[in-house]
C-alpha positions as a printed Julia matrix, in Angstrom:
184×3 Matrix{Float64}:
   3.99   9.27  -12.96
   4.11   6.0   -11.17
   1.56   6.98   -8.98
  -2.03   6.6    -9.53
  -3.63   9.57  -11.86
  -6.47   9.79   -9.27
  -3.96  10.0    -6.24
  -1.97  12.38   -8.0
  -4.88  14.95   -8.77
  -5.97  14.84   -5.44
  -2.96  15.07   -4.05
  -2.28  18.2    -6.62
  -5.43  19.66   -4.91
  -4.14  19.54   -1.78
  -0.98  21.09   -2.36
  -2.04  24.2    -4.15
  -4.12  24.82   -1.3
  -1.76  25.08    1.19
  -0.71  28.58    2.13
   2.75  27.81    2.15
   2.26  27.08   -1.64
   0.72  29.93   -2.75
   3.13  32.52   -1.05
   5.46  30.08   -1.92
   7.19  29.83    1.22
  10.62  27.51    1.37
  12.13  27.12   -2.95
  14.23  30.18   -1.88
  15.27  31.99   -4.76
  13.83  29.65   -7.41
  11.48  30.44   -9.17
   7.69  28.44   -8.89
   7.11  26.83  -11.87
   5.62  23.06  -11.87
   4.77  20.97  -13.88
   1.87  17.97  -13.51
   3.16  15.39  -16.04
   0.21  12.24  -17.04
   0.21   9.69  -19.4
  -1.14  11.15  -22.2
  -3.91   8.54  -22.53
  -5.25  10.59  -19.36
  -5.97  13.85  -20.66
 -10.17  13.77  -20.83
  -9.96  12.68  -17.1
  -6.61  15.74  -16.85
  -9.28  18.19  -18.37
 -12.09  17.39  -16.45
  -9.97  18.25  -12.95
  -8.77  21.19  -14.28
 -12.69  22.35  -15.01
 -13.04  21.23  -10.91
 -10.31  22.9    -9.7
 -11.51  26.08  -11.5
 -14.83  25.65  -10.07
 -14.01  24.56   -6.54
 -11.58  26.13   -5.67
 -11.36  29.09   -2.79
  -8.43  30.64   -4.64
  -8.12  33.0    -8.12
  -6.99  30.33  -10.77
  -6.82  31.49  -14.07
  -6.06  29.0   -16.8
  -4.37  29.18  -19.66
  -4.68  27.35  -22.88
  -1.91  27.73  -25.43
  -3.64  26.39  -28.55
  -6.21  28.42  -27.75
  -4.38  32.24  -26.99
  -1.4   30.94  -30.38
  -4.76  30.61  -31.96
  -5.92  34.27  -30.79
  -2.87  36.07  -31.73
  -2.9   34.66  -35.48
  -6.28  35.14  -36.22
  -5.21  39.33  -35.3
  -2.42  38.69  -37.65
  -3.68  36.82  -40.57
  -6.46  35.01  -41.86
  -6.74  31.59  -41.01
  -7.63  30.54  -43.79
  -4.59  31.99  -45.91
  -2.78  29.22  -42.71
  -4.4   26.43  -44.52
  -3.68  27.44  -47.85
   0.17  27.83  -47.18
   0.12  24.04  -45.5
  -1.71  22.55  -48.08
   0.74  24.89  -50.54
   4.08  25.42  -48.67
   3.68  21.8   -46.71
   3.58  22.16  -42.94
   7.2   22.33  -42.25
   6.19  25.68  -43.59
   3.48  26.69  -41.9
   5.41  26.09  -38.81
   8.41  28.09  -39.97
   5.81  31.35  -40.81
   3.91  31.01  -37.51
   6.97  30.65  -35.27
   7.81  34.09  -35.99
   4.71  35.36  -34.61
   4.64  33.47  -31.66
   8.22  34.04  -31.08
   7.72  37.89  -30.02
   6.39  39.88  -26.49
   3.46  39.63  -27.92
   2.92  35.77  -26.65
   4.74  36.52  -23.57
   2.51  39.96  -22.4
  -0.93  38.01  -23.41
   0.06  34.91  -20.34
   0.74  37.69  -18.38
  -2.64  40.32  -18.45
  -4.56  37.0   -18.67
  -2.25  35.74  -15.33
  -2.47  39.43  -13.6
  -5.91  38.81  -10.93
  -4.33  34.78  -10.76
  -3.23  33.44   -7.61
  -2.16  29.94   -9.53
  -1.81  30.27  -13.04
  -2.87  26.99  -15.08
  -0.94  26.0   -18.82
  -2.83  23.8   -20.53
  -3.09  23.37  -24.27
   0.6   22.21  -24.29
  -0.18  19.24  -26.69
  -1.77  20.93  -29.5
   0.31  23.5   -29.23
   3.49  21.48  -30.44
   5.7   22.1   -32.66
   4.76  26.04  -33.03
   5.97  26.71  -29.74
   7.49  24.28  -26.67
   7.02  24.87  -23.17
  10.8   25.63  -22.08
  10.41  28.93  -24.42
   7.68  29.8   -22.7
   8.73  29.57  -18.63
  12.27  30.9   -20.48
  10.66  34.02  -21.46
   8.48  33.68  -18.49
  11.08  33.61  -16.18
  12.9   36.65  -17.86
  10.34  38.5   -16.51
  11.19  40.17  -13.46
   7.7   41.06  -11.98
   5.84  37.36  -12.84
   6.54  35.37   -9.86
   2.82  33.64   -9.25
   2.85  29.58   -8.92
   2.29  28.52  -12.05
   1.9   24.85  -13.0
   2.14  23.6   -16.84
  -0.43  20.26  -17.1
   2.43  18.09  -19.45
   0.88  15.17  -21.71
   4.05  13.22  -21.2
   7.38  12.56  -18.96
   9.12  14.37  -16.57
  12.0   13.0   -15.31
  15.27  14.79  -14.41
  14.65  17.9   -15.76
  13.8   16.75  -19.24
  10.21  16.81  -20.87
   9.33  13.45  -22.91
   6.06  15.18  -25.22
   3.65  12.4   -25.51
   6.02   9.75  -24.15
   7.71  10.49  -26.98
   9.49  13.82  -28.16
  12.32  14.26  -25.91
  12.75  17.99  -24.87
  16.77  18.84  -25.41
  16.05  21.63  -22.62
  17.33  21.42  -19.1
  13.56  23.14  -17.04
  13.73  25.21  -13.68
  11.08  23.72  -13.19
   9.8   20.8   -10.17
   7.71  18.43  -10.87
   4.4   18.39   -8.48
   2.63  15.96   -7.25
């Protein structure tokens, strides 16, 4: 993350508009998953860029906000008010443990795949908002298991990605290795 954010965002725009990026030429049999890490204090600038990208791109780009997706799935399973009550009565850790099984089933990944069906490129956002309910490594691993899902995916990550390790908000290190590539 040493380059200035605006320079990296400009490079990202140029990179994803290369024909080779969409066709994924040159990366062999690797999954086309990328991580764009950024300082969490730059969240609003990154959100503005994502909106610009969605508005200006000649490709079909679909943004999947993990927090919004989580809320929509939870609303189908349980009254949100019950979750607030659970947290008030049992605590945050119990809330997390109650929500995790709902997000661990195939519904979450199926929704991502369904939303991405018409996309040339998939942008995953809301990573910081969904922590600790589900982690990026879980999502990417489960997407990778889907042999029919080969679209380029860019995860916008508020934190640091280096040496195949993520550090959310520059504070919470992951204990997993990632097969995603750092982009720009």
